[in-house]
Short mmCIF file of C-alpha atoms and ligand atoms in Angstrom, two decimals:
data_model
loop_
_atom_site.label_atom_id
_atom_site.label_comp_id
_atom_site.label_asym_id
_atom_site.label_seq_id
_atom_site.Cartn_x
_atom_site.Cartn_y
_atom_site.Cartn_z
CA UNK A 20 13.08 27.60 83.41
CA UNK A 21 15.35 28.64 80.29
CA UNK A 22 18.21 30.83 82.31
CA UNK A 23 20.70 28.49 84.24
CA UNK A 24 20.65 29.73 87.48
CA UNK A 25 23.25 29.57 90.37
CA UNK A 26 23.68 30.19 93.96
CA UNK A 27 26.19 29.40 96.74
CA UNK A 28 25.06 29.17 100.46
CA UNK A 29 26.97 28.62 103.59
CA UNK A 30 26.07 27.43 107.09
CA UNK A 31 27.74 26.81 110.19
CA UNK A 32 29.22 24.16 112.17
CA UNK A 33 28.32 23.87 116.11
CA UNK A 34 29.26 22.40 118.93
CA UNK A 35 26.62 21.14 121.82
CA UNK A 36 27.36 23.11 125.14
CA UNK A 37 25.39 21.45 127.86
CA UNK A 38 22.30 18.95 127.30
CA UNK A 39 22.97 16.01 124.90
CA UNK A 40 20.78 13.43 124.74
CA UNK A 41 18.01 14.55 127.21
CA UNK A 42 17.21 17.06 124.60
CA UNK A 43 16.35 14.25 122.48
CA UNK A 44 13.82 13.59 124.69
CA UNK A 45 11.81 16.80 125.71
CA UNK A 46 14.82 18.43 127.72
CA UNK A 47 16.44 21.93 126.76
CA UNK A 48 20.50 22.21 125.69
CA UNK A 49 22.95 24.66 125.22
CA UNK A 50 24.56 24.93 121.14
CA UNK A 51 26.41 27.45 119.68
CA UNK A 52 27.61 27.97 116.32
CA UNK A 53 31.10 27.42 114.84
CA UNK A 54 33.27 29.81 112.48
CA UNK A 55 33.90 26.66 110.30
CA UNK A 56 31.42 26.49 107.99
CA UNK A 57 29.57 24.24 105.35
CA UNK A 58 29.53 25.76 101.61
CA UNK A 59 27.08 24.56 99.36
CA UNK A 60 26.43 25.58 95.75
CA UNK A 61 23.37 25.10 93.44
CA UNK A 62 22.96 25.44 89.96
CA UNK A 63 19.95 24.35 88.03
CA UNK A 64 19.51 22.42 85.24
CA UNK A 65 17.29 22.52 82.46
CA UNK A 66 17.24 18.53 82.67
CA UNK A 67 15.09 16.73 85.52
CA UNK A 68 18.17 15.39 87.11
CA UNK A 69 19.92 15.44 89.95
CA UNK A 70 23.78 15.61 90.20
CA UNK A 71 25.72 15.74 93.02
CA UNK A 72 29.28 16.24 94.14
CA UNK A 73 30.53 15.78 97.95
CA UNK A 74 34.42 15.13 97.71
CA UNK A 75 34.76 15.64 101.37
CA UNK A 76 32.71 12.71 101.60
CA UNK A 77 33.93 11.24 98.87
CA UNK A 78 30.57 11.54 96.65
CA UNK A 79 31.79 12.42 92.80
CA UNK A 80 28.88 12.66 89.79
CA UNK A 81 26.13 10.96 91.46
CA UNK A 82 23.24 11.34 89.50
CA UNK A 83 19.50 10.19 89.27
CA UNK A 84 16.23 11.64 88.17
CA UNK A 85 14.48 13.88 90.19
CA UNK A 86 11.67 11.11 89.94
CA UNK A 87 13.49 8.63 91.42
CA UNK A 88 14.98 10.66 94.91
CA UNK A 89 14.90 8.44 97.68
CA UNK A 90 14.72 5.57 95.98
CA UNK A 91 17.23 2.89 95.66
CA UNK A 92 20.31 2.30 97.57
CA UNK A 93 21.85 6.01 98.39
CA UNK A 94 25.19 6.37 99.48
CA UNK A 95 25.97 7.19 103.24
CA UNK A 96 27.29 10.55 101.98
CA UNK A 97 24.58 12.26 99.67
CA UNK A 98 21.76 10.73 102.30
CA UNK A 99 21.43 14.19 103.78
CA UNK A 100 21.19 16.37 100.45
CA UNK A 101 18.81 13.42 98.34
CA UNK A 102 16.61 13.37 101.19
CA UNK A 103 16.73 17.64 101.75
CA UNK A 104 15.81 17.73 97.42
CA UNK A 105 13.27 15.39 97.79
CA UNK A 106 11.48 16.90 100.66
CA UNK A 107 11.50 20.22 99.41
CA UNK A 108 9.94 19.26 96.37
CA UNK A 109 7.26 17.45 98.02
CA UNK A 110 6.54 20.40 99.53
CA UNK A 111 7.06 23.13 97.46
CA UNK A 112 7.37 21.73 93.85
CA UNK A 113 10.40 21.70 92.18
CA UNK A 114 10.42 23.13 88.36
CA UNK A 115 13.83 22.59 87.56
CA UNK A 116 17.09 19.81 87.70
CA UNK A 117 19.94 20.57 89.85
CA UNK A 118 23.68 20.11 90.31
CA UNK A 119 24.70 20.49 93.99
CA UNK A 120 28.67 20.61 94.71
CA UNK A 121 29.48 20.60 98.82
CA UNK A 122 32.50 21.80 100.28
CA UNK A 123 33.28 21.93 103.82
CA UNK A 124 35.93 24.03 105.56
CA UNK A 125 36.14 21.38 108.71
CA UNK A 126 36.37 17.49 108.51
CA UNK A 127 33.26 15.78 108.40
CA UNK A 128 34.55 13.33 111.58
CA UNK A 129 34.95 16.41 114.10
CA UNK A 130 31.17 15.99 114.89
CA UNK A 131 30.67 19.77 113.94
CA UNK A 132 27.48 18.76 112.55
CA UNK A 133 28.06 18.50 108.56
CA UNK A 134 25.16 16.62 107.17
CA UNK A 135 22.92 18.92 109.00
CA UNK A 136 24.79 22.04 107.96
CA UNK A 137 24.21 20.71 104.22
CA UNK A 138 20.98 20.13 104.52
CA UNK A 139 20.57 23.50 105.97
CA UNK A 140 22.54 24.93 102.87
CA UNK A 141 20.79 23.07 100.42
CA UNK A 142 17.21 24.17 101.72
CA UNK A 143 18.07 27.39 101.72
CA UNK A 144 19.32 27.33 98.01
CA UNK A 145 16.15 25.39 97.02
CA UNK A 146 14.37 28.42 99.07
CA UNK A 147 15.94 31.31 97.14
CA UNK A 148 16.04 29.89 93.94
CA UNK A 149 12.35 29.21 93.29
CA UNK A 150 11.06 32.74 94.72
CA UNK A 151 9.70 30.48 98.14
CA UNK A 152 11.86 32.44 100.19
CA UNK A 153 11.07 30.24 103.63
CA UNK A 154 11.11 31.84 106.44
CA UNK A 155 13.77 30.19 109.22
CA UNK A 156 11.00 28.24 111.02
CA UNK A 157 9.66 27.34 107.60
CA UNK A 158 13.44 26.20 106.90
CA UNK A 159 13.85 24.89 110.31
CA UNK A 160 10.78 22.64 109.99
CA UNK A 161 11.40 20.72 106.62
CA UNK A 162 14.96 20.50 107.74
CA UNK A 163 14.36 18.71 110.68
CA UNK A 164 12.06 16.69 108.98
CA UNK A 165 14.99 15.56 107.09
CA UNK A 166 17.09 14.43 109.72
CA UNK A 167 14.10 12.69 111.33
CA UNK A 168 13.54 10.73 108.24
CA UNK A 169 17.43 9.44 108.15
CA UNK A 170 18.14 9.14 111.61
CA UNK A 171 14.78 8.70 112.79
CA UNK A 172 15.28 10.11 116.06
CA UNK A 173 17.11 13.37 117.09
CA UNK A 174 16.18 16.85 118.51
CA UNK A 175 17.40 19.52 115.38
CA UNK A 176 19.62 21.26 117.62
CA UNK A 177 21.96 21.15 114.65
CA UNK A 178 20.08 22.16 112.27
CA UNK A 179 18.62 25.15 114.81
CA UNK A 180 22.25 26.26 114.80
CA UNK A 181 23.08 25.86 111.24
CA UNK A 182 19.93 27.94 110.68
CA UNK A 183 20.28 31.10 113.41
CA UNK A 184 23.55 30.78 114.33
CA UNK A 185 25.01 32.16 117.41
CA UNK A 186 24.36 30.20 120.56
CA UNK A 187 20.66 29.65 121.48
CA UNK A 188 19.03 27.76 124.38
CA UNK A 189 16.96 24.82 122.38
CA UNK A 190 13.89 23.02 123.28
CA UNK A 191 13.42 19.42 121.86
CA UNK A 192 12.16 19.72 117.64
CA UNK A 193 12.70 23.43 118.23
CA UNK A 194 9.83 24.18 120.38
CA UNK A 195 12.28 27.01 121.75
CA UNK A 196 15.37 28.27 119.66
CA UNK A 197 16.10 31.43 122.03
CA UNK A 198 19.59 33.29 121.34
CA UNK A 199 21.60 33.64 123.91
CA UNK A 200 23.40 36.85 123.72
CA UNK A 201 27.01 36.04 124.94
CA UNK A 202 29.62 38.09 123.16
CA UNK A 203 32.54 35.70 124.40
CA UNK A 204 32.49 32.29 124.68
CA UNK A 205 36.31 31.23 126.04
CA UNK A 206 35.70 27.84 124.78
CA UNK A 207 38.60 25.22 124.02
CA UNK A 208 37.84 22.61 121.52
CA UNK A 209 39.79 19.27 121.14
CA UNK A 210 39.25 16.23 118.66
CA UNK A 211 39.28 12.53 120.17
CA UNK A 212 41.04 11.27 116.50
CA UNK A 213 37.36 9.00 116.81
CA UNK A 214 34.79 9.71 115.06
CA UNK A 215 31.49 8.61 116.40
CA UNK A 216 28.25 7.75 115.48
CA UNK A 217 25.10 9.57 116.76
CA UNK A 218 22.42 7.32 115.80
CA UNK A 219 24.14 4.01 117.45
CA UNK A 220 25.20 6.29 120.72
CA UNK A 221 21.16 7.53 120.82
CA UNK A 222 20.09 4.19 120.83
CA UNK A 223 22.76 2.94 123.07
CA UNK A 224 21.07 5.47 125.46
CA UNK A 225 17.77 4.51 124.32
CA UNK A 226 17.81 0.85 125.53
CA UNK A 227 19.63 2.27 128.80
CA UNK A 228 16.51 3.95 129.81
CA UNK A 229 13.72 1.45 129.04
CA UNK A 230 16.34 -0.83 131.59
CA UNK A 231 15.81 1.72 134.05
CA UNK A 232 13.53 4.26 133.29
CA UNK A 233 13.13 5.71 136.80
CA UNK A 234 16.46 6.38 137.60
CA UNK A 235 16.99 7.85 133.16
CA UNK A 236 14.59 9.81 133.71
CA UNK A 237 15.64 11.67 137.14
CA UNK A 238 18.71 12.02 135.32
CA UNK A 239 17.45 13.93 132.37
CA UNK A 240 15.87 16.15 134.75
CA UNK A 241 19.52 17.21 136.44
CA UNK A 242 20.93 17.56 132.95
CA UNK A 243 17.94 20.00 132.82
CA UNK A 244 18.56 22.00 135.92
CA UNK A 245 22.54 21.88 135.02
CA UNK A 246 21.11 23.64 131.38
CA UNK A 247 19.49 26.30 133.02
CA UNK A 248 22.44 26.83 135.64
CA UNK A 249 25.19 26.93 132.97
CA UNK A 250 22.14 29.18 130.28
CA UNK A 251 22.45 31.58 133.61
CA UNK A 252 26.38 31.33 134.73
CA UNK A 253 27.12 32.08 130.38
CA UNK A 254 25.24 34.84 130.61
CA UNK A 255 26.58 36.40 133.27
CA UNK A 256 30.47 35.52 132.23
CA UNK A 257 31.09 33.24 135.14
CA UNK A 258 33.57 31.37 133.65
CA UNK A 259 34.19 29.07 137.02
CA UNK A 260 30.59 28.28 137.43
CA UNK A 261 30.46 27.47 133.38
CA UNK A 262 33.53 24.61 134.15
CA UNK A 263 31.83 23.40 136.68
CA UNK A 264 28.93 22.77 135.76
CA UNK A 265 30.69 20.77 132.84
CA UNK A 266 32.13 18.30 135.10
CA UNK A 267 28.71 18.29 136.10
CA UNK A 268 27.15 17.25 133.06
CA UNK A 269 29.92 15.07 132.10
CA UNK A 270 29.13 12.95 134.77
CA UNK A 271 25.97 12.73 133.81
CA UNK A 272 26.81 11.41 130.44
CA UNK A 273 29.46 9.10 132.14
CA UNK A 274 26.38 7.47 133.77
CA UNK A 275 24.74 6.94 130.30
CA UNK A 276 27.70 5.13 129.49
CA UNK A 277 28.48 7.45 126.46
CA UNK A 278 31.92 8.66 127.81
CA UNK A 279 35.37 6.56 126.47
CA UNK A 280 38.46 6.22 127.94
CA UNK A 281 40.16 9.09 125.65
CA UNK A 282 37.56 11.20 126.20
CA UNK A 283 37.88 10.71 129.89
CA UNK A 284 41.83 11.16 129.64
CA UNK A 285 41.34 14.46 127.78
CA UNK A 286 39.05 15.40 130.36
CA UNK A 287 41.04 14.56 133.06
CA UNK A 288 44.32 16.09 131.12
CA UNK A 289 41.76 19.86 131.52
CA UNK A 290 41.36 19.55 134.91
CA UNK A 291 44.64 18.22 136.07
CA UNK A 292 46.55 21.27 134.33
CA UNK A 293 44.07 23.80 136.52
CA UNK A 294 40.91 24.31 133.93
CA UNK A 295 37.62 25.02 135.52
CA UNK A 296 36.00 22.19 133.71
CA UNK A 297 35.58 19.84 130.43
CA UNK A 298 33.04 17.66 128.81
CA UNK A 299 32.22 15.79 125.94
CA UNK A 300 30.31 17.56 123.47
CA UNK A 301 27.60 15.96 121.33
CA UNK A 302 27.01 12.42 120.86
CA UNK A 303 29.76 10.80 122.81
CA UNK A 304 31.83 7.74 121.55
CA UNK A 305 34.67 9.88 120.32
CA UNK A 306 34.17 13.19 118.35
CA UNK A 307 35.17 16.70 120.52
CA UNK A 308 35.53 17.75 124.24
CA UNK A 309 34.91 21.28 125.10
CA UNK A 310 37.03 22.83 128.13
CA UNK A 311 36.96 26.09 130.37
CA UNK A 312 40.13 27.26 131.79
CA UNK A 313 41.39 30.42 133.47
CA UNK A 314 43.04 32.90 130.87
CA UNK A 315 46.75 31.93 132.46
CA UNK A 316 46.78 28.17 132.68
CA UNK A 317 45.54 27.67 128.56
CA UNK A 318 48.52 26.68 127.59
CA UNK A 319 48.99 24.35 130.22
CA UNK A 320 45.87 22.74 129.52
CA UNK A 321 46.24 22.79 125.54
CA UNK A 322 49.45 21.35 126.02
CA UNK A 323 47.74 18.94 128.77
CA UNK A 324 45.47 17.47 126.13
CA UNK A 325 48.23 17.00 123.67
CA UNK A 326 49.94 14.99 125.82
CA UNK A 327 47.40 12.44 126.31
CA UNK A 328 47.22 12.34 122.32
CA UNK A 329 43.82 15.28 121.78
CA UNK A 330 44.14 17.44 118.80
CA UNK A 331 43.43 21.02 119.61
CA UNK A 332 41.09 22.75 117.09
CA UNK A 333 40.97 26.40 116.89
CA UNK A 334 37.75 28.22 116.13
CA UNK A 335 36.14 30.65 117.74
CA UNK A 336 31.93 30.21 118.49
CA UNK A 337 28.73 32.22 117.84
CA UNK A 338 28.93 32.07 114.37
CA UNK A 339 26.71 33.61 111.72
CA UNK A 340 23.81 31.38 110.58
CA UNK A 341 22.60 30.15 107.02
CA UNK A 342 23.73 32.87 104.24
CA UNK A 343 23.45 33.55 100.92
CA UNK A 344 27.56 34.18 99.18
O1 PMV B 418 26.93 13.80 117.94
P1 PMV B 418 26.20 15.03 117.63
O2 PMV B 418 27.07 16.19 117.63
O3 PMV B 418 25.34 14.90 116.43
O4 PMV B 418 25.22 15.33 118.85
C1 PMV B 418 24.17 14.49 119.19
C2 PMV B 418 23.41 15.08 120.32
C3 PMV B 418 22.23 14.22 120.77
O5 PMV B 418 21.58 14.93 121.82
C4 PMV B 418 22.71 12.90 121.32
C5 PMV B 418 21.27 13.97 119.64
C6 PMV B 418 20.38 15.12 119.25
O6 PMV B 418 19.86 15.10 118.12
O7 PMV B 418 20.16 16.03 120.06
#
């Protein structure tokens, strides 16, 4: 390749509805996409190198051959992208060097999902760049195979929304990615000021269930059921049902032992000021909670979660999946 080439991509946040952890193992959830987004540019190089720049994470001029990806020691931060290069070029051949800046419009310790919303970004560059045009399964699958390769265990839901966008109903490695079509989604979204760690939470939950595998097990199958209720209640705009059902859930995840005691107090804060409902969303151990409340007692509740020290982030959901700039 002579020309330099460049292209910017962009890709959403999300924010798990309903279904955590027992879609990690063969269960369905509940994500929808967020209106902050992940921005990702690509340029190629004439070189065989790769450069990369991730200030949000605090990853400036990191560079190695395109030989040597995924070797060595890689820093926590370009993990995600290194891995994304490498696998594409396994796959697909890669003819060229590249310089990949990221830049993300949210904080990477919300939990909205960046390193999957890179890797997203960066696939899809890869993808437009040398003609392969992948279609989203295509994209879906070696992005996925990403995350499974770092994390080594985890459904894709994130990448699924990064990828489609809006709010689908998600079976475990993307056996179903179904979009929900629900025009408003009166979510409220508040940060725990702790950021948490997925992989140590999944195994946390992990060893849980070999203890007591009978009793895991029935409880994946309610978080199930409480999916399909809440896919239904969404649907049909039954806001009341929706809250409910994430107290529901909730205490389903309090019985995995993933709940904390500021979660629980901005929880708590929701439903004392007269919201339908709250839960934790995602991994547990800190990150977001996501509330329903009735149009008129918002403010209450927003002011509710303050109190007890939450930080209310403003977005709205059903974003726009991976696109091109
Ligand atoms: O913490 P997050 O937002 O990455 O969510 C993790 C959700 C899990 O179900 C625990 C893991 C997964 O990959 O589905």
């Amino acid at each position: 390749m002579n020309k330099k080439n460049s292209i910017t991509v962009s890709a959403p946040g999300k924010l798990m509805l309903f279904g955590e952890h027992a879609v990690v193992y063969g269960h369905p959830c509940v994500v929808t996409a967020v209106d902050q987004r992940m921005q990702v540019t690509v340029e190629t190089l004439e070189t065989f190198e790769f450069i990369l720049d991730a200030p949000d994470v605090k990853v400036l001029n990191y560079k190695k051959q395109l030989s040597d990806l995924g070797k060595g020691e890689i820093p926590k931060g370009a993990k995600f992208v290194e891995i994304a290069v490498k696998n594409f070029a396994k796959k697909h051949g890669l003819k060229f060097g590249l310089k990949i800046i990221t830049k993300s419009e949210f904080s990477s310790q919300f939990g909205f999902g960046s390193s999957s919303a890179s890797t997203v970004c960066v696939l899809k560059a890869l993808s437009v760049l040398s003609g392969k045009n992948l279609s989203e399964k295509k994209l879906f699958d070696l992005a996925y195979k990403t995350v499974l390769d770092i994390q080594g265990k985890g459904s894709g839901f994130d990448v699924a929304a990064a990828i489609y966008g809006g709010t689908l109903y998600f079976l475990t490695g993307g056996k179903i990615m179904k979009p929900l079509k629900i025009k408003k989604l009166p979510l409220l979204v508040a940060y725990s000021g702790v950021k948490a760690d997925t992989v140590t939470l999944m195994n946390q939950v992990s060893i849980l269930s070999k203890k007591y595998p009978k009793i895991i097990n029935h409880l994946y199958q309610n978080i199930e059921e409480t999916v399909d209720l809440a896919k239904k209640a969404m649907l049909q705009y039954r806001w009341l049902t929706v809250g409910e059902l994430m107290n529901v859930n909730q205490g389903y995840l309090e019985a995995l032992g993933v709940s904390t005691q500021k979660l629980s107090d901005m929880i708590y804060a929701v439903r004392d000021a007269g919201g339908y409902g709250a839960k934790l969303s995602g991994a547990g151990g800190g990150d977001c909670i996501i509330a329903i409340a009735p149009k008129e007692k918002i403010a209450a509740v927003k002011k509710s979660i303050v109190k007890v020290g939450g930080e209310i982030i403003e977005l709205t959901t059903n974003a726009e999946g991976v696109r091109v700039e």
